[in-house]
Backbone as JSON, one array per atom type, in Angstrom:
{
  "sequence": "XXXXXXXXXXXXXXXXXXXXXXXXXXXXXXXXXXXXXXXXXXXXXXXXXXXXXXXXXXXXXXXXXXXXXXXXXXXXXXXXXXXXXXXXXXXXXXXXXXXXXXXXXXXXXXXXXXXXXXXXXXXXXXXXXXXXXXXXXXXXXXXXXXXXXXXXXXXXXXXXXXXXXXXXXXXXXXXXXXXXXXXXXXXXXXXXXXXXXXXXXXXXXXXXXXXXXXXXXXXXXXXXXXXXXXXXXXXXXXXXXXXXXXXXXXXXXXXXXXXXXXXXXXXX",
  "N": [[116.19, 122.4, 105.16], [116.58, 120.26, 108.03], [114.07, 120.89, 110.38], [114.51, 120.68, 113.11], [117.24, 121.1, 113.43], [117.34, 123.71, 112.46], [115.87, 125.2, 114.38], [117.45, 124.68, 116.61], [119.89, 126.0, 116.06], [119.0, 128.67, 115.98], [118.1, 128.98, 118.62], [120.44, 128.64, 120.13], [121.9, 130.85, 119.24], [120.27, 132.84, 120.18], [120.74, 132.73, 122.89], [123.48, 132.84, 122.98], [124.71, 135.08, 121.37], [127.17, 135.9, 120.3], [128.66, 133.68, 119.71], [131.04, 132.15, 117.77], [130.98, 129.67, 116.26], [128.26, 129.06, 116.17], [127.29, 131.28, 114.81], [128.54, 130.9, 112.39], [127.27, 128.54, 111.65], [124.7, 129.48, 111.17], [125.21, 131.12, 108.93], [125.95, 129.18, 107.09], [123.55, 127.79, 106.95], [121.66, 129.69, 106.02], [122.73, 131.25, 103.96], [123.54, 132.27, 100.5], [124.18, 129.92, 97.79], [127.38, 128.6, 98.07], [130.31, 128.68, 96.24], [133.25, 127.06, 95.48], [135.94, 127.89, 93.58], [138.16, 126.27, 91.54], [141.21, 125.16, 89.9], [143.88, 124.95, 87.49], [146.74, 127.2, 87.65], [146.35, 130.19, 85.76], [143.89, 129.72, 84.75], [142.07, 131.69, 85.11], [140.67, 132.07, 87.54], [139.8, 134.0, 89.42], [138.33, 135.85, 87.86], [136.41, 134.11, 86.9], [135.11, 133.42, 89.29], [133.97, 135.89, 89.92], [132.21, 136.19, 87.74], [130.48, 134.03, 88.17], [129.29, 134.9, 90.53], [128.07, 137.32, 89.65], [126.37, 136.52, 87.55], [124.93, 134.26, 88.4], [124.3, 134.58, 91.04], [125.59, 133.37, 93.18], [127.79, 132.75, 96.02], [131.1, 133.17, 95.92], [133.7, 131.15, 97.27], [136.32, 132.47, 99.04], [139.9, 133.08, 99.5], [140.86, 132.17, 102.77], [138.34, 131.57, 103.66], [136.52, 128.78, 105.04], [136.93, 125.76, 103.5], [135.31, 123.6, 103.94], [132.82, 124.63, 104.03], [132.0, 124.95, 101.46], [129.44, 124.68, 99.13], [129.24, 123.92, 96.47], [131.58, 122.84, 94.05], [133.57, 124.28, 91.6], [135.4, 123.4, 88.95], [137.85, 124.62, 86.89], [138.86, 124.18, 83.63], [141.58, 124.88, 81.5], [142.67, 125.1, 78.3], [143.85, 121.89, 77.21], [142.76, 119.09, 79.2], [144.78, 118.1, 81.96], [146.78, 115.68, 83.75], [146.73, 116.46, 86.42], [144.32, 117.81, 86.58], [142.45, 115.74, 86.25], [143.1, 114.22, 88.5], [142.46, 116.05, 90.53], [139.69, 116.29, 90.2], [138.84, 113.79, 90.96], [139.06, 113.94, 93.67], [137.02, 115.56, 94.47], [133.57, 116.06, 95.47], [131.35, 114.21, 93.57], [128.63, 114.72, 93.14], [128.36, 117.37, 93.66], [129.91, 118.95, 92.02], [130.9, 120.97, 89.35], [132.19, 121.21, 86.1], [134.0, 123.41, 84.1], [134.89, 124.69, 80.91], [137.06, 127.03, 80.77], [137.6, 130.38, 79.46], [136.43, 130.05, 76.96], [135.83, 131.72, 74.87], [138.16, 132.22, 73.51], [138.42, 130.26, 71.66], [137.14, 130.87, 69.36], [134.43, 130.47, 68.18], [131.06, 129.63, 69.23], [130.35, 126.96, 68.47], [132.82, 125.7, 68.09], [133.8, 125.87, 70.67], [131.94, 124.27, 72.07], [132.46, 121.78, 70.9], [135.13, 121.39, 71.71], [134.68, 121.28, 74.47], [133.19, 118.91, 74.64], [135.15, 117.1, 73.88], [136.96, 117.43, 75.98], [135.35, 116.5, 78.05], [135.25, 113.79, 77.48], [137.73, 113.05, 78.31], [137.95, 113.71, 81.07], [135.75, 112.49, 82.11], [133.31, 113.51, 82.96], [130.54, 115.81, 82.38], [131.41, 118.82, 80.61], [131.31, 122.3, 80.6], [131.34, 124.97, 78.39], [132.51, 128.23, 79.02], [132.77, 131.82, 79.08], [134.42, 133.81, 81.08], [135.17, 136.51, 81.04], [133.23, 137.69, 79.42], [131.06, 137.07, 80.95], [131.35, 138.85, 83.0], [130.93, 141.31, 81.9], [130.39, 144.82, 81.52], [129.71, 147.22, 79.88], [130.37, 150.67, 79.38], [128.67, 153.78, 78.53], [130.43, 155.43, 77.11], [132.24, 153.55, 76.12], [130.59, 152.06, 74.46], [129.9, 154.01, 72.61], [132.39, 154.34, 71.45], [132.67, 151.83, 70.2], [130.61, 151.99, 68.32], [131.76, 154.02, 66.81], [133.94, 152.61, 65.74], [132.6, 150.9, 63.96], [131.46, 152.82, 62.3], [133.76, 153.84, 61.09], [134.53, 151.66, 59.73], [136.43, 150.02, 60.88], [138.29, 147.14, 61.3], [138.22, 144.36, 63.62], [141.21, 143.54, 64.95], [143.51, 140.73, 64.78], [145.7, 140.83, 66.36], [146.73, 142.2, 69.42], [148.44, 144.38, 69.58], [148.01, 145.86, 67.28], [145.57, 146.92, 67.71], [145.57, 148.42, 70.05], [146.08, 151.47, 69.95], [146.65, 155.01, 69.3], [146.11, 158.19, 71.1], [146.69, 159.05, 74.6], [144.13, 158.86, 76.07], [142.47, 157.5, 74.24], [143.98, 155.23, 73.84], [143.93, 154.08, 76.39], [141.2, 153.51, 76.57], [140.88, 151.66, 74.5], [142.59, 149.65, 75.41], [141.27, 148.88, 77.76], [138.85, 147.87, 76.69], [139.76, 145.69, 75.17], [140.91, 144.12, 77.14], [138.69, 143.44, 78.69], [136.78, 142.43, 76.94], [138.05, 140.88, 75.08], [139.13, 139.45, 71.92], [137.0, 138.03, 70.75], [134.67, 139.01, 72.03], [134.75, 141.67, 71.16], [134.31, 141.28, 68.44], [131.7, 140.19, 68.47], [130.26, 142.35, 69.54], [130.72, 144.5, 67.7], [129.77, 143.34, 65.34], [127.06, 143.06, 65.97], [126.34, 145.76, 66.19], [126.72, 146.57, 63.54], [124.82, 144.97, 62.16], [122.5, 145.84, 63.42], [122.43, 148.45, 62.56], [121.81, 148.21, 59.87], [119.23, 147.38, 60.17], [117.99, 149.56, 61.13], [118.3, 150.07, 63.83], [119.86, 151.16, 66.92], [121.91, 149.9, 69.04], [122.35, 150.22, 72.54], [124.28, 150.51, 75.62], [123.01, 148.76, 77.45], [121.79, 146.92, 75.71], [123.98, 145.74, 74.34], [125.46, 144.72, 76.48], [123.66, 142.79, 77.42], [123.59, 141.05, 75.23], [126.28, 140.17, 75.11], [126.59, 138.93, 77.6], [124.81, 136.83, 77.2], [126.29, 135.38, 75.41], [128.23, 134.37, 77.01], [127.86, 131.88, 78.2], [127.08, 131.26, 80.78], [124.41, 131.02, 81.5], [123.73, 128.42, 80.95], [124.69, 127.06, 83.1], [122.93, 127.36, 85.18], [120.7, 125.4, 85.3], [122.32, 123.22, 85.91], [123.39, 123.78, 88.44], [120.95, 123.92, 89.8], [120.18, 121.27, 89.7], [121.73, 120.16, 91.64], [120.62, 120.72, 94.05], [119.5, 119.04, 96.07], [121.71, 117.57, 96.95], [123.3, 119.65, 97.87], [121.72, 120.59, 99.98], [121.79, 118.36, 101.7], [124.52, 118.35, 102.29], [124.8, 120.82, 103.63], [123.26, 120.3, 105.88], [124.84, 118.37, 107.11], [127.14, 119.9, 107.66], [126.16, 121.89, 109.43], [125.23, 120.26, 111.54], [127.68, 119.18, 112.28], [129.01, 121.46, 113.21], [127.41, 122.11, 115.4], [127.96, 119.86, 116.93], [130.64, 120.36, 117.54], [130.31, 122.6, 119.13], [129.0, 121.47, 121.33], [131.02, 119.78, 122.22], [132.76, 121.67, 123.12], [131.55, 122.49, 125.37], [129.4, 124.19, 125.22], [126.07, 124.54, 125.61], [125.77, 121.75, 125.88], [124.03, 119.5, 126.64], [121.41, 120.17, 125.47], [122.2, 120.29, 122.77], [123.18, 117.71, 122.23], [120.85, 116.29, 122.6], [119.37, 117.33, 120.48], [120.91, 116.52, 118.23], [120.6, 113.8, 118.43], [118.09, 113.47, 117.48], [118.22, 113.94, 114.84], [118.6, 112.71, 111.6], [121.61, 111.75, 110.28]],
  "CA": [[117.0, 121.76, 106.2], [115.82, 119.68, 109.14], [113.58, 121.97, 111.27], [115.11, 120.54, 114.45], [118.53, 121.81, 113.37], [117.08, 125.14, 112.29], [115.49, 125.8, 115.66], [118.58, 124.58, 117.54], [120.83, 127.09, 115.78], [118.39, 129.93, 116.4], [118.04, 129.03, 120.07], [121.79, 128.86, 120.63], [122.27, 132.24, 118.96], [119.49, 133.71, 121.06], [121.39, 132.75, 124.21], [124.92, 133.1, 122.81], [124.74, 135.77, 120.06], [128.53, 136.12, 119.8], [129.35, 132.4, 119.57], [131.46, 132.07, 116.36], [130.55, 128.46, 115.57], [126.83, 129.17, 115.93], [127.09, 132.27, 113.75], [128.93, 130.23, 111.14], [126.2, 127.59, 111.32], [123.6, 130.23, 110.57], [125.62, 131.51, 107.58], [125.85, 127.98, 106.25], [122.14, 127.44, 106.82], [120.83, 130.7, 105.37], [123.38, 132.02, 102.91], [123.44, 131.79, 99.12], [125.05, 128.8, 97.45], [128.79, 128.97, 98.09], [131.03, 127.94, 95.21], [134.72, 127.11, 95.52], [136.48, 127.82, 92.22], [139.49, 125.65, 91.52], [141.76, 124.91, 88.58], [145.3, 125.24, 87.38], [147.08, 128.61, 87.44], [146.1, 130.64, 84.39], [142.51, 129.4, 84.35], [141.21, 132.86, 85.33], [139.75, 131.7, 88.61], [139.19, 135.19, 90.04], [137.3, 136.35, 86.95], [135.34, 133.11, 86.9], [134.35, 133.58, 90.54], [133.15, 137.1, 89.81], [131.13, 135.93, 86.79], [129.51, 133.17, 88.85], [128.54, 135.75, 91.46], [127.25, 138.3, 88.94], [125.38, 135.91, 86.65], [124.14, 133.21, 89.02], [123.94, 134.96, 92.4], [126.22, 132.53, 94.19], [128.83, 133.41, 96.81], [132.36, 132.45, 95.76], [134.58, 130.92, 98.42], [137.54, 133.25, 98.84], [140.98, 132.66, 100.41], [140.57, 132.43, 104.17], [137.1, 130.88, 104.01], [136.67, 127.35, 105.31], [136.49, 125.01, 102.33], [134.24, 122.68, 104.33], [131.54, 125.32, 103.84], [131.67, 125.03, 100.03], [128.3, 123.89, 98.7], [129.51, 123.43, 95.12], [132.94, 123.03, 93.56], [133.66, 124.58, 90.17], [136.76, 123.17, 88.48], [138.05, 125.27, 85.6], [139.88, 123.69, 82.7], [142.08, 125.83, 80.51], [143.41, 124.25, 77.38], [143.52, 120.46, 77.28], [142.88, 118.58, 80.56], [146.03, 117.44, 82.33], [146.62, 114.64, 84.77], [146.38, 117.06, 87.7], [142.89, 118.1, 86.54], [141.74, 114.48, 86.5], [143.32, 113.86, 89.91], [141.71, 116.98, 91.37], [138.27, 115.97, 90.11], [138.6, 112.56, 91.72], [139.0, 114.27, 95.1], [135.87, 116.42, 94.72], [132.29, 115.33, 95.51], [130.81, 114.15, 92.21], [127.28, 115.27, 93.06], [128.38, 118.82, 93.92], [131.02, 119.51, 91.26], [130.65, 121.33, 87.96], [133.45, 121.44, 85.39], [133.81, 124.36, 83.01], [136.0, 125.01, 80.02], [137.21, 128.48, 80.91], [138.15, 131.11, 78.32], [135.91, 129.44, 75.75], [135.79, 132.71, 73.8], [139.42, 132.21, 72.76], [138.35, 129.19, 70.65], [136.68, 131.45, 68.11], [132.99, 130.54, 68.03], [130.4, 128.71, 70.17], [130.41, 125.56, 68.03], [134.16, 125.19, 68.38], [133.9, 125.72, 72.13], [131.16, 123.1, 72.44], [133.19, 120.58, 70.47], [136.27, 121.21, 72.61], [134.15, 120.86, 75.76], [132.86, 117.48, 74.53], [136.42, 116.35, 73.87], [137.48, 117.46, 77.36], [134.49, 115.65, 78.86], [135.65, 112.41, 77.24], [138.97, 112.8, 79.05], [137.75, 113.79, 82.53], [134.69, 111.57, 82.5], [132.1, 114.21, 83.41], [130.21, 116.9, 81.45], [132.2, 120.04, 80.68], [130.48, 123.39, 80.08], [132.18, 126.09, 77.96], [132.1, 129.55, 79.5], [133.7, 132.94, 78.96], [134.27, 134.61, 82.3], [135.26, 137.94, 80.75], [131.92, 138.13, 78.94], [130.15, 136.96, 82.08], [131.55, 140.02, 83.88], [130.92, 142.51, 81.08], [129.57, 145.96, 81.94], [130.17, 148.31, 79.02], [129.89, 152.02, 79.67], [128.17, 154.51, 77.36], [131.59, 155.88, 76.33], [132.79, 152.41, 75.4], [129.65, 151.72, 73.38], [130.07, 155.04, 71.59], [133.62, 154.03, 70.74], [132.4, 150.68, 69.33], [129.87, 152.53, 67.18], [132.73, 154.72, 65.97], [134.69, 151.61, 64.99], [131.77, 150.46, 62.84], [131.36, 153.97, 61.38], [135.02, 153.96, 60.36], [134.81, 150.37, 59.1], [137.67, 149.5, 61.46], [138.14, 145.72, 61.64], [138.79, 143.89, 64.88], [142.44, 142.86, 64.54], [143.88, 139.49, 65.48], [146.83, 141.13, 67.26], [146.43, 143.29, 70.34], [149.3, 145.54, 69.32], [147.46, 146.67, 66.19], [144.33, 147.52, 68.17], [145.85, 149.38, 71.13], [146.78, 152.59, 69.33], [146.04, 156.3, 69.58], [146.69, 158.99, 72.17], [146.55, 158.47, 75.93], [142.77, 158.49, 76.43], [141.99, 156.47, 73.33], [144.74, 154.02, 74.1], [143.41, 153.48, 77.62], [139.89, 152.96, 76.28], [141.07, 150.45, 73.69], [143.18, 148.63, 76.28], [140.23, 148.37, 78.64], [137.92, 147.05, 75.91], [140.41, 144.44, 74.8], [141.09, 143.32, 78.35], [137.41, 142.99, 79.25], [135.97, 141.73, 75.95], [138.9, 140.02, 74.26], [138.83, 139.61, 70.5], [135.68, 137.5, 70.41], [133.66, 139.95, 72.49], [134.77, 142.82, 70.26], [133.66, 140.86, 67.2], [130.26, 140.06, 68.72], [129.68, 143.69, 69.74], [130.74, 145.28, 66.46], [128.86, 142.69, 64.38], [125.69, 143.42, 66.36], [126.12, 147.17, 65.83], [126.6, 146.64, 62.08], [123.53, 144.38, 61.78], [121.45, 146.72, 63.92], [122.4, 149.65, 61.72], [121.07, 147.85, 58.65], [117.82, 147.22, 60.54], [117.48, 150.82, 61.66], [118.41, 150.1, 65.29], [121.14, 151.62, 67.46], [122.02, 149.28, 70.36], [123.05, 150.93, 73.59], [125.07, 149.7, 76.55], [122.2, 147.66, 77.99], [121.59, 145.92, 74.65], [125.22, 145.02, 74.08], [125.79, 143.94, 77.67], [122.77, 141.62, 77.44], [124.04, 140.13, 74.18], [127.58, 139.59, 75.47], [126.34, 138.0, 78.7], [124.2, 135.63, 76.62], [127.36, 134.64, 74.74], [129.21, 133.91, 77.99], [127.62, 130.49, 78.53], [126.75, 131.04, 82.2], [123.01, 130.63, 81.67], [123.65, 126.95, 80.9], [125.08, 126.5, 84.4], [121.84, 127.46, 86.14], [120.07, 124.1, 85.56], [123.3, 122.31, 86.51], [123.38, 124.07, 89.88], [119.64, 123.55, 90.34], [120.12, 119.81, 89.85], [122.53, 119.8, 92.81], [119.98, 121.28, 95.24], [119.34, 118.04, 97.13], [123.04, 117.27, 97.48], [123.72, 120.83, 98.64], [120.96, 120.6, 101.23], [122.34, 117.31, 102.56], [125.83, 118.8, 102.75], [124.61, 121.87, 104.63], [122.79, 119.66, 107.1], [126.01, 117.75, 107.74], [128.03, 120.93, 108.18], [125.53, 122.5, 110.61], [125.27, 119.27, 112.61], [129.07, 119.1, 112.74], [129.32, 122.66, 114.0], [126.75, 121.93, 116.69], [128.73, 118.85, 117.64], [131.83, 121.03, 118.07], [129.86, 123.45, 120.24], [128.75, 120.6, 122.47], [132.32, 119.31, 122.72], [133.39, 122.8, 123.81], [130.81, 122.76, 126.59], [128.33, 125.17, 124.99], [124.76, 123.92, 125.41], [126.06, 120.35, 125.59], [122.87, 118.6, 126.74], [120.42, 120.45, 124.42], [122.72, 119.95, 121.43], [123.22, 116.26, 122.09], [119.47, 115.85, 122.41], [119.0, 117.71, 119.12], [121.59, 115.67, 117.25], [120.05, 112.44, 118.51], [116.81, 113.45, 116.75], [118.47, 114.27, 113.43], [119.22, 111.65, 110.8], [122.8, 112.33, 109.64]],
  "C": [[116.1, 121.27, 107.33], [115.38, 120.78, 110.11], [114.14, 121.87, 112.68], [116.44, 121.27, 114.5], [118.32, 123.3, 113.26], [116.77, 125.8, 113.63], [116.62, 125.74, 116.67], [119.57, 125.71, 117.33], [120.27, 128.41, 116.26], [118.38, 130.07, 117.93], [119.42, 129.27, 120.67], [122.21, 130.31, 120.41], [121.47, 133.21, 119.82], [120.18, 133.84, 122.41], [122.87, 133.1, 124.13], [125.14, 133.82, 121.47], [126.13, 135.96, 119.48], [129.31, 134.82, 119.61], [129.71, 132.18, 118.1], [130.94, 130.83, 115.63], [129.05, 128.5, 115.26], [126.53, 130.19, 114.82], [127.48, 131.69, 112.39], [127.85, 129.25, 110.7], [125.02, 128.31, 110.67], [123.97, 130.68, 109.16], [125.51, 130.34, 106.62], [124.39, 127.67, 105.94], [121.39, 128.39, 105.9], [121.44, 131.36, 104.14], [123.13, 131.48, 101.51], [124.37, 130.61, 98.89], [126.5, 129.29, 97.36], [129.56, 128.06, 97.15], [132.53, 128.16, 95.37], [135.25, 126.9, 94.11], [137.9, 127.31, 92.28], [139.91, 125.41, 90.08], [143.22, 125.27, 88.57], [145.55, 126.74, 87.27], [146.88, 129.0, 85.98], [144.69, 130.37, 83.92], [141.57, 130.59, 84.53], [140.21, 132.64, 86.43], [139.07, 132.91, 89.25], [138.07, 135.75, 89.17], [136.12, 135.4, 86.88], [134.48, 133.23, 88.15], [133.45, 134.8, 90.47], [131.98, 136.88, 88.86], [130.06, 135.04, 87.41], [128.64, 133.98, 89.81], [127.57, 136.66, 90.71], [126.12, 137.65, 88.16], [124.45, 134.94, 87.36], [123.78, 133.49, 90.48], [124.52, 134.08, 93.48], [127.28, 133.34, 94.94], [130.13, 132.63, 96.65], [133.08, 132.29, 97.09], [135.9, 131.62, 98.13], [138.62, 132.75, 99.78], [140.69, 133.1, 101.84], [139.25, 131.83, 104.61], [137.39, 129.4, 104.27], [136.1, 126.57, 104.14], [135.41, 123.98, 102.67], [132.86, 123.3, 104.1], [131.14, 125.41, 102.36], [130.5, 124.12, 99.72], [128.58, 123.19, 97.38], [130.96, 123.74, 94.79], [132.88, 123.26, 92.05], [135.12, 124.42, 89.75], [136.89, 123.72, 87.07], [139.18, 124.61, 84.82], [140.31, 124.84, 81.82], [143.0, 125.05, 79.58], [142.96, 122.8, 77.55], [143.66, 119.97, 78.72], [144.22, 117.88, 80.79], [145.76, 116.43, 83.44], [146.23, 115.25, 86.11], [144.91, 117.48, 87.74], [142.08, 116.84, 86.87], [141.88, 114.07, 87.96], [142.52, 114.76, 90.84], [140.22, 116.65, 91.36], [137.92, 114.71, 90.89], [138.46, 112.85, 93.21], [137.76, 115.08, 95.47], [134.58, 115.6, 94.73], [131.59, 115.38, 94.16], [129.45, 114.81, 92.1], [127.21, 116.76, 93.35], [129.54, 119.49, 93.18], [130.58, 119.78, 89.83], [131.99, 121.67, 87.32], [133.18, 122.37, 84.22], [135.08, 124.43, 82.17], [136.11, 126.52, 80.0], [137.82, 129.08, 79.64], [137.69, 130.52, 77.0], [135.89, 130.41, 74.58], [137.05, 132.7, 72.95], [139.42, 131.14, 71.67], [137.68, 129.65, 69.37], [135.18, 131.54, 67.93], [132.36, 129.49, 68.94], [130.47, 127.24, 69.76], [131.76, 124.94, 68.33], [134.34, 124.97, 69.87], [133.13, 124.5, 72.61], [131.87, 121.81, 72.07], [134.39, 120.32, 71.38], [135.8, 120.75, 73.99], [133.78, 119.38, 75.74], [134.12, 116.63, 74.54], [137.03, 116.31, 75.27], [136.67, 116.53, 78.26], [134.85, 114.18, 78.69], [136.91, 112.05, 78.03], [138.71, 112.75, 80.56], [136.59, 112.94, 83.01], [133.43, 112.19, 83.06], [131.79, 115.32, 82.4], [131.08, 118.13, 81.69], [131.4, 121.14, 79.97], [131.37, 124.56, 79.67], [131.64, 127.42, 78.46], [133.18, 130.57, 79.19], [133.5, 133.86, 80.15], [134.33, 136.11, 82.0], [133.93, 138.48, 80.23], [130.88, 138.02, 80.04], [130.23, 138.13, 83.03], [131.33, 141.34, 83.15], [129.97, 143.57, 81.63], [130.05, 147.18, 81.17], [129.56, 149.63, 79.45], [129.37, 152.67, 78.38], [129.33, 154.98, 76.49], [132.18, 154.74, 75.52], [131.88, 152.0, 74.24], [129.75, 152.75, 72.26], [131.33, 154.78, 70.77], [133.4, 152.86, 69.77], [131.58, 151.11, 68.11], [130.81, 153.28, 66.23], [133.59, 153.76, 65.16], [133.9, 151.15, 63.76], [131.62, 151.58, 61.82], [132.6, 154.05, 60.49], [135.39, 152.68, 59.62], [136.14, 149.79, 59.58], [137.49, 148.04, 61.84], [138.7, 145.42, 63.02], [140.04, 143.08, 64.53], [142.69, 141.58, 65.34], [145.0, 139.72, 66.48], [146.5, 142.33, 68.12], [147.2, 144.55, 70.0], [148.75, 146.44, 68.23], [146.13, 147.31, 66.57], [144.58, 148.62, 69.2], [146.72, 150.49, 70.57], [146.11, 153.88, 69.76], [146.72, 157.04, 70.71], [146.35, 158.35, 73.52], [145.15, 157.99, 76.25], [142.25, 157.36, 75.54], [142.71, 155.15, 73.58], [144.24, 153.3, 75.35], [142.04, 152.84, 77.37], [140.01, 151.67, 75.49], [141.66, 149.31, 74.55], [142.13, 148.01, 77.18], [139.24, 147.48, 77.9], [138.53, 145.69, 75.58], [140.57, 143.54, 76.0], [139.78, 142.72, 78.81], [136.53, 142.24, 78.26], [136.75, 140.68, 75.18], [138.44, 140.15, 72.8], [137.41, 139.15, 70.17], [134.57, 138.45, 70.84], [133.59, 141.19, 71.62], [134.07, 142.49, 68.94], [132.15, 140.78, 67.37], [129.62, 141.44, 68.81], [129.63, 144.48, 68.43], [129.85, 144.66, 65.38], [127.41, 143.06, 64.68], [125.39, 144.87, 65.98], [125.92, 147.3, 64.33], [125.25, 146.09, 61.61], [122.39, 145.31, 62.21], [121.32, 147.96, 63.05], [121.62, 149.37, 60.44], [119.57, 147.72, 58.93], [117.22, 148.49, 61.12], [117.49, 150.91, 63.17], [119.78, 150.67, 65.68], [121.27, 151.06, 68.88], [122.84, 150.12, 71.32], [123.79, 149.98, 74.5], [124.27, 148.52, 77.07], [122.02, 146.55, 76.96], [122.84, 145.08, 74.44], [125.64, 144.19, 75.28], [124.95, 142.67, 77.73], [123.22, 140.59, 76.41], [125.32, 139.43, 74.58], [127.43, 138.61, 76.63], [125.72, 136.71, 78.17], [125.25, 134.76, 75.93], [128.33, 134.01, 75.73], [129.06, 132.44, 78.37], [127.18, 130.23, 79.95], [125.3, 130.64, 82.42], [122.86, 129.11, 81.68], [124.05, 126.31, 82.22], [123.94, 126.53, 85.41], [121.14, 126.11, 86.36], [121.02, 123.09, 86.18], [123.33, 122.52, 88.02], [122.04, 123.67, 90.51], [119.55, 122.04, 90.58], [120.88, 119.33, 91.07], [121.85, 120.2, 94.12], [119.88, 120.27, 96.37], [120.68, 117.7, 97.77], [123.57, 118.42, 98.32], [123.01, 120.88, 99.98], [121.49, 119.55, 102.2], [123.7, 117.72, 103.12], [125.69, 119.86, 103.83], [124.12, 121.27, 105.96], [123.95, 119.01, 107.85], [126.92, 118.79, 108.37], [127.44, 121.55, 109.45], [125.55, 121.53, 111.78], [126.69, 119.13, 113.16], [129.47, 120.29, 113.59], [128.64, 122.6, 115.37], [127.48, 120.91, 117.55], [129.98, 119.47, 118.28], [131.47, 121.95, 119.23], [129.64, 122.62, 121.5], [130.06, 120.13, 123.08], [133.05, 120.41, 123.48], [132.63, 123.19, 125.08], [129.71, 123.78, 126.45], [127.03, 124.41, 124.72], [124.89, 122.42, 125.13], [124.8, 119.47, 125.56], [121.82, 118.89, 125.67], [120.91, 120.04, 123.03], [122.73, 118.44, 121.24], [121.82, 115.7, 121.91], [119.0, 116.15, 120.98], [119.6, 116.76, 118.1], [121.06, 114.24, 117.28], [118.75, 112.33, 117.72], [116.99, 113.62, 115.25], [119.13, 113.09, 112.74], [120.38, 112.25, 110.03], [123.42, 111.34, 108.68]]
}
């Protein structure tokens, strides 16, 4: 960011440490990339926001935050794109927007998800990246991994219907429910297949191994270069936001003359 703006924010906070607009300017200037997750109801926006935070180290914009502070917009498609998806994307900044096909794991396999993402991209006019937010948030416990090994030991198949999987007494039922909710059918298949293959190779994967594998299947690693490519646009946006906040401070009578002098030196 422009060093003139950087020093101006620091100087204002030195003299006015409790000034809300100046503190917000510093958060904008120094904080991690802030991502506003949007999409139709049912797209799993909360889970997607958590996966973005966990896998990519960004800060999701939450209700109550100022949307003007969003560095990047993430629009989640679920199912086939609708007219409201296309309209929403037209309102978002093209150079700071990434579109994902959420719940890609429900399509069965990565190739099918990639093909559906390409079809969606043809409709919305921008690249679409398939992701599985539930796998992006995965954090299997040792007890859950032991249960998955037990499934392979018993040659228990992963069923297509939840009702046939969620069985047993109270504790087992709760464990099965939790696994199905957090891995879905595809994640269960990936985990049990890996355990079966590892057994033939003389390996016994633990929680760390399976978590790493499931995260790799989530598709979030492919978003890292996409976000990196937006760095210049994000920097320009942050500069505009900080300059705007300083402008508001000047209008409120806080450090009017120094701020106006600063803004006159900054190309906006």
